[in-house]
């Protein structure tokens, strides 16, 4: 309901702006759903006015699927000022000239939170996005994490959840949730299918992130057809709730959704945990970029900066469960929990952080990071995956569904035959004088 009201308010603001003949005082932000503490939006409007003397109104809209967002920009040329795609989509947008370079010098030095709080680790991740264009000149990391398995510890052992094969384990059939995110499912499945080659060293995780060959695509599709037999739902954002209610017991999910679900579930006595399977996985990072159809570049740059202010980053983390791409000491401080075991997160926070008590689901241990790779854009070959994905999902029925439909058809056939016999013998409802309403 809150979302509907928000969307209606956004539409109204846009309508009023267009009646006004322009949208100079409007900042159109397009972000993932459940990915911000929405109370920071009016605070940004106030802060922006204090900093620049100009009024701004944020129009905030959300998406659940990277490819839906991309198509709005690529095909629809929508005039968002700011969007938040994942790494491989940023790569694609860079390749097709859809992004504007960011002007960090537009920000006064004393409030340049982007420069002050960058994590070298994520700067490196973004540097690796595109070998030809420096992505850090076009994008600022927002949130990041891993893809793994969220599981119900009363039903699934850590050993069972510690392999990607859990998503086709018949023991959990009908209680498995899969993210409706084709690249985030394809990558882990291919990593699973190529275990032998990975162990022999004939292929690397990085190689697999570029592998969209017909052969691999066919193998992943065959595998997903088996997975589908036990799938409770292909979900863009409802999986975490299904897990907290105990309806799902295995969920291929992102670390941030997992953190949110683990905490919510604990409050109602459902025990969940999250693991990055042994075979390896993907690490991902979503970042703020300004598309070339943007109108309000200055306010967009200030908005990115505001998101990098440590107190704002902490609030966004607390609201969503995701890890902010912010390596400020205040952020580390806010995450310390004396009940947890110390882990090494120096790769993210720097050399002081070799042994700190933070949540390992949020901040993966270095050993987990070492078995993860970043997804890459496939260019025009992406279409092959999207077609395969709709083939898998579109044909939604499992074999159990076919059995049920078969039984229903046979039963209907028998009923028709018996009905016609009764009719002949004068024993039907009509024949007995009772009228249908
Ligand atoms: N509810 C917001 C989730 C955003 C997570 N982004 C992950 C993208 C992985 N490619």
Short mmCIF file of C-alpha atoms in Angstrom, two decimals, residues 64-215:
data_model
loop_
_atom_site.label_atom_id
_atom_site.label_comp_id
_atom_site.label_asym_id
_atom_site.label_seq_id
_atom_site.Cartn_x
_atom_site.Cartn_y
_atom_site.Cartn_z
CA UNK A 64 12.93 -5.48 -9.40
CA UNK A 65 14.77 -6.76 -12.46
CA UNK A 66 17.94 -5.27 -13.99
CA UNK A 67 16.83 -6.03 -17.54
CA UNK A 68 13.47 -4.26 -17.09
CA UNK A 69 15.27 -1.13 -15.92
CA UNK A 70 17.77 -1.35 -18.76
CA UNK A 71 15.09 -1.65 -21.39
CA UNK A 72 13.43 1.55 -20.12
CA UNK A 73 16.63 3.46 -20.77
CA UNK A 74 17.89 1.58 -23.83
CA UNK A 75 14.61 1.38 -25.71
CA UNK A 76 12.36 3.88 -23.93
CA UNK A 77 15.00 6.65 -23.53
CA UNK A 78 13.37 7.48 -20.18
CA UNK A 79 14.79 10.62 -18.64
CA UNK A 80 15.86 9.30 -15.25
CA UNK A 81 18.59 11.41 -13.67
CA UNK A 82 19.97 8.54 -11.68
CA UNK A 83 19.72 4.77 -11.85
CA UNK A 84 21.30 1.93 -9.91
CA UNK A 85 22.21 -1.01 -12.18
CA UNK A 86 24.37 -4.01 -11.37
CA UNK A 87 27.98 -4.30 -12.53
CA UNK A 88 27.35 -6.20 -15.79
CA UNK A 89 24.58 -3.79 -16.77
CA UNK A 90 26.92 -0.85 -16.08
CA UNK A 91 29.38 -2.59 -18.41
CA UNK A 92 26.71 -2.87 -21.09
CA UNK A 93 25.65 0.75 -20.69
CA UNK A 94 29.27 1.88 -20.90
CA UNK A 95 29.77 -0.15 -24.06
CA UNK A 96 26.73 1.38 -25.68
CA UNK A 97 27.55 4.96 -24.67
CA UNK A 98 24.47 5.31 -22.44
CA UNK A 99 26.25 6.85 -19.44
CA UNK A 100 27.56 10.33 -18.68
CA UNK A 101 30.93 10.73 -16.97
CA UNK A 102 30.59 11.88 -13.36
CA UNK A 103 31.90 15.30 -12.39
CA UNK A 104 33.21 14.77 -8.86
CA UNK A 105 34.79 18.27 -8.91
CA UNK A 106 31.28 19.72 -8.84
CA UNK A 107 31.24 18.83 -5.12
CA UNK A 108 32.94 21.05 -2.56
CA UNK A 109 35.92 19.19 -1.04
CA UNK A 110 34.57 19.24 2.55
CA UNK A 111 31.39 17.39 1.57
CA UNK A 112 32.91 15.07 -1.02
CA UNK A 113 31.82 11.86 0.73
CA UNK A 114 32.34 9.86 -2.46
CA UNK A 115 36.07 10.52 -2.43
CA UNK A 116 36.48 10.18 1.34
CA UNK A 117 34.72 6.85 1.87
CA UNK A 118 35.52 4.76 -1.17
CA UNK A 119 36.47 1.16 -0.50
CA UNK A 120 39.59 0.22 -2.47
CA UNK A 121 38.07 -3.24 -2.88
CA UNK A 122 35.00 -1.95 -4.71
CA UNK A 123 37.03 0.57 -6.69
CA UNK A 124 38.95 -2.48 -7.90
CA UNK A 125 35.74 -4.38 -8.67
CA UNK A 126 34.45 -1.46 -10.76
CA UNK A 127 37.83 -1.07 -12.42
CA UNK A 128 37.49 -4.69 -13.59
CA UNK A 129 34.06 -4.05 -15.11
CA UNK A 130 35.39 -2.91 -18.44
CA UNK A 131 38.93 -3.35 -19.75
CA UNK A 132 38.60 -0.38 -22.12
CA UNK A 133 36.65 2.23 -20.17
CA UNK A 134 37.31 3.14 -16.51
CA UNK A 135 33.94 2.42 -14.89
CA UNK A 136 34.92 4.40 -11.77
CA UNK A 137 34.66 7.55 -13.88
CA UNK A 138 30.99 6.76 -14.60
CA UNK A 139 29.68 4.89 -11.59
CA UNK A 140 29.82 5.02 -7.79
CA UNK A 141 29.27 1.76 -5.86
CA UNK A 142 26.10 1.76 -3.72
CA UNK A 143 25.54 -1.73 -2.24
CA UNK A 144 27.25 -5.03 -2.86
CA UNK A 145 27.22 -8.66 -1.82
CA UNK A 146 27.26 -12.27 -2.89
CA UNK A 147 24.78 -14.74 -4.38
CA UNK A 148 24.21 -17.82 -2.25
CA UNK A 149 21.73 -20.09 -0.53
CA UNK A 150 19.38 -18.87 2.19
CA UNK A 151 18.08 -21.94 4.01
CA UNK A 152 15.92 -23.06 6.90
CA UNK A 153 18.29 -24.68 9.41
CA UNK A 154 15.53 -26.84 10.91
CA UNK A 155 14.92 -28.53 7.56
CA UNK A 156 18.20 -28.27 5.64
CA UNK A 157 21.71 -29.03 6.91
CA UNK A 158 24.64 -26.70 6.24
CA UNK A 159 26.17 -29.54 4.22
CA UNK A 160 23.06 -29.84 2.02
CA UNK A 161 22.93 -26.06 1.52
CA UNK A 162 26.67 -25.84 0.87
CA UNK A 163 26.32 -27.02 -2.75
CA UNK A 164 24.34 -25.47 -5.60
CA UNK A 165 22.86 -28.90 -6.19
CA UNK A 166 20.52 -28.17 -3.26
CA UNK A 167 18.25 -26.31 -5.70
CA UNK A 168 17.34 -29.59 -7.36
CA UNK A 169 17.41 -31.76 -4.24
CA UNK A 170 14.08 -33.73 -4.37
CA UNK A 171 13.98 -33.68 -0.57
CA UNK A 172 13.03 -29.98 -0.75
CA UNK A 173 10.74 -30.15 -3.78
CA UNK A 174 7.95 -27.60 -3.70
CA UNK A 175 9.80 -25.49 -1.13
CA UNK A 176 12.57 -24.00 -3.29
CA UNK A 177 12.62 -20.35 -4.31
CA UNK A 178 14.75 -19.08 -7.17
CA UNK A 179 15.60 -15.43 -7.85
CA UNK A 180 13.99 -14.18 -11.04
CA UNK A 181 17.38 -12.87 -12.16
CA UNK A 182 18.65 -14.90 -15.13
CA UNK A 183 22.31 -13.91 -14.89
CA UNK A 184 22.44 -14.48 -11.13
CA UNK A 185 21.10 -18.00 -11.60
CA UNK A 186 22.98 -18.90 -14.77
CA UNK A 187 26.39 -18.04 -13.24
CA UNK A 188 26.15 -20.29 -10.17
CA UNK A 189 24.60 -23.17 -12.15
CA UNK A 190 27.40 -23.03 -14.70
CA UNK A 191 29.98 -22.88 -11.91
CA UNK A 192 28.38 -26.02 -10.49
CA UNK A 193 28.33 -27.80 -13.85
CA UNK A 194 31.99 -26.93 -14.53
CA UNK A 195 33.38 -28.12 -11.18
CA UNK A 196 35.64 -30.73 -12.75
CA UNK A 197 37.19 -28.24 -15.19
CA UNK A 198 37.57 -25.63 -12.42
CA UNK A 199 39.36 -28.12 -10.19
CA UNK A 200 41.59 -29.31 -13.03
CA UNK A 201 42.41 -25.68 -13.83
CA UNK A 202 41.33 -25.94 -17.48
CA UNK A 203 38.84 -23.14 -16.90
CA UNK A 204 38.66 -20.22 -14.43
CA UNK A 205 35.71 -18.59 -12.67
CA UNK A 206 36.37 -15.50 -14.75
CA UNK A 207 36.14 -17.53 -17.99
CA UNK A 208 32.74 -18.78 -16.89
CA UNK A 209 31.44 -15.25 -16.36
CA UNK A 210 31.88 -14.66 -20.10
CA UNK A 211 30.66 -18.10 -21.19
CA UNK A 212 27.37 -17.83 -23.09
CA UNK A 213 28.23 -20.52 -25.64
CA UNK A 214 25.34 -22.55 -27.07
CA UNK A 215 26.76 -25.63 -25.39
#
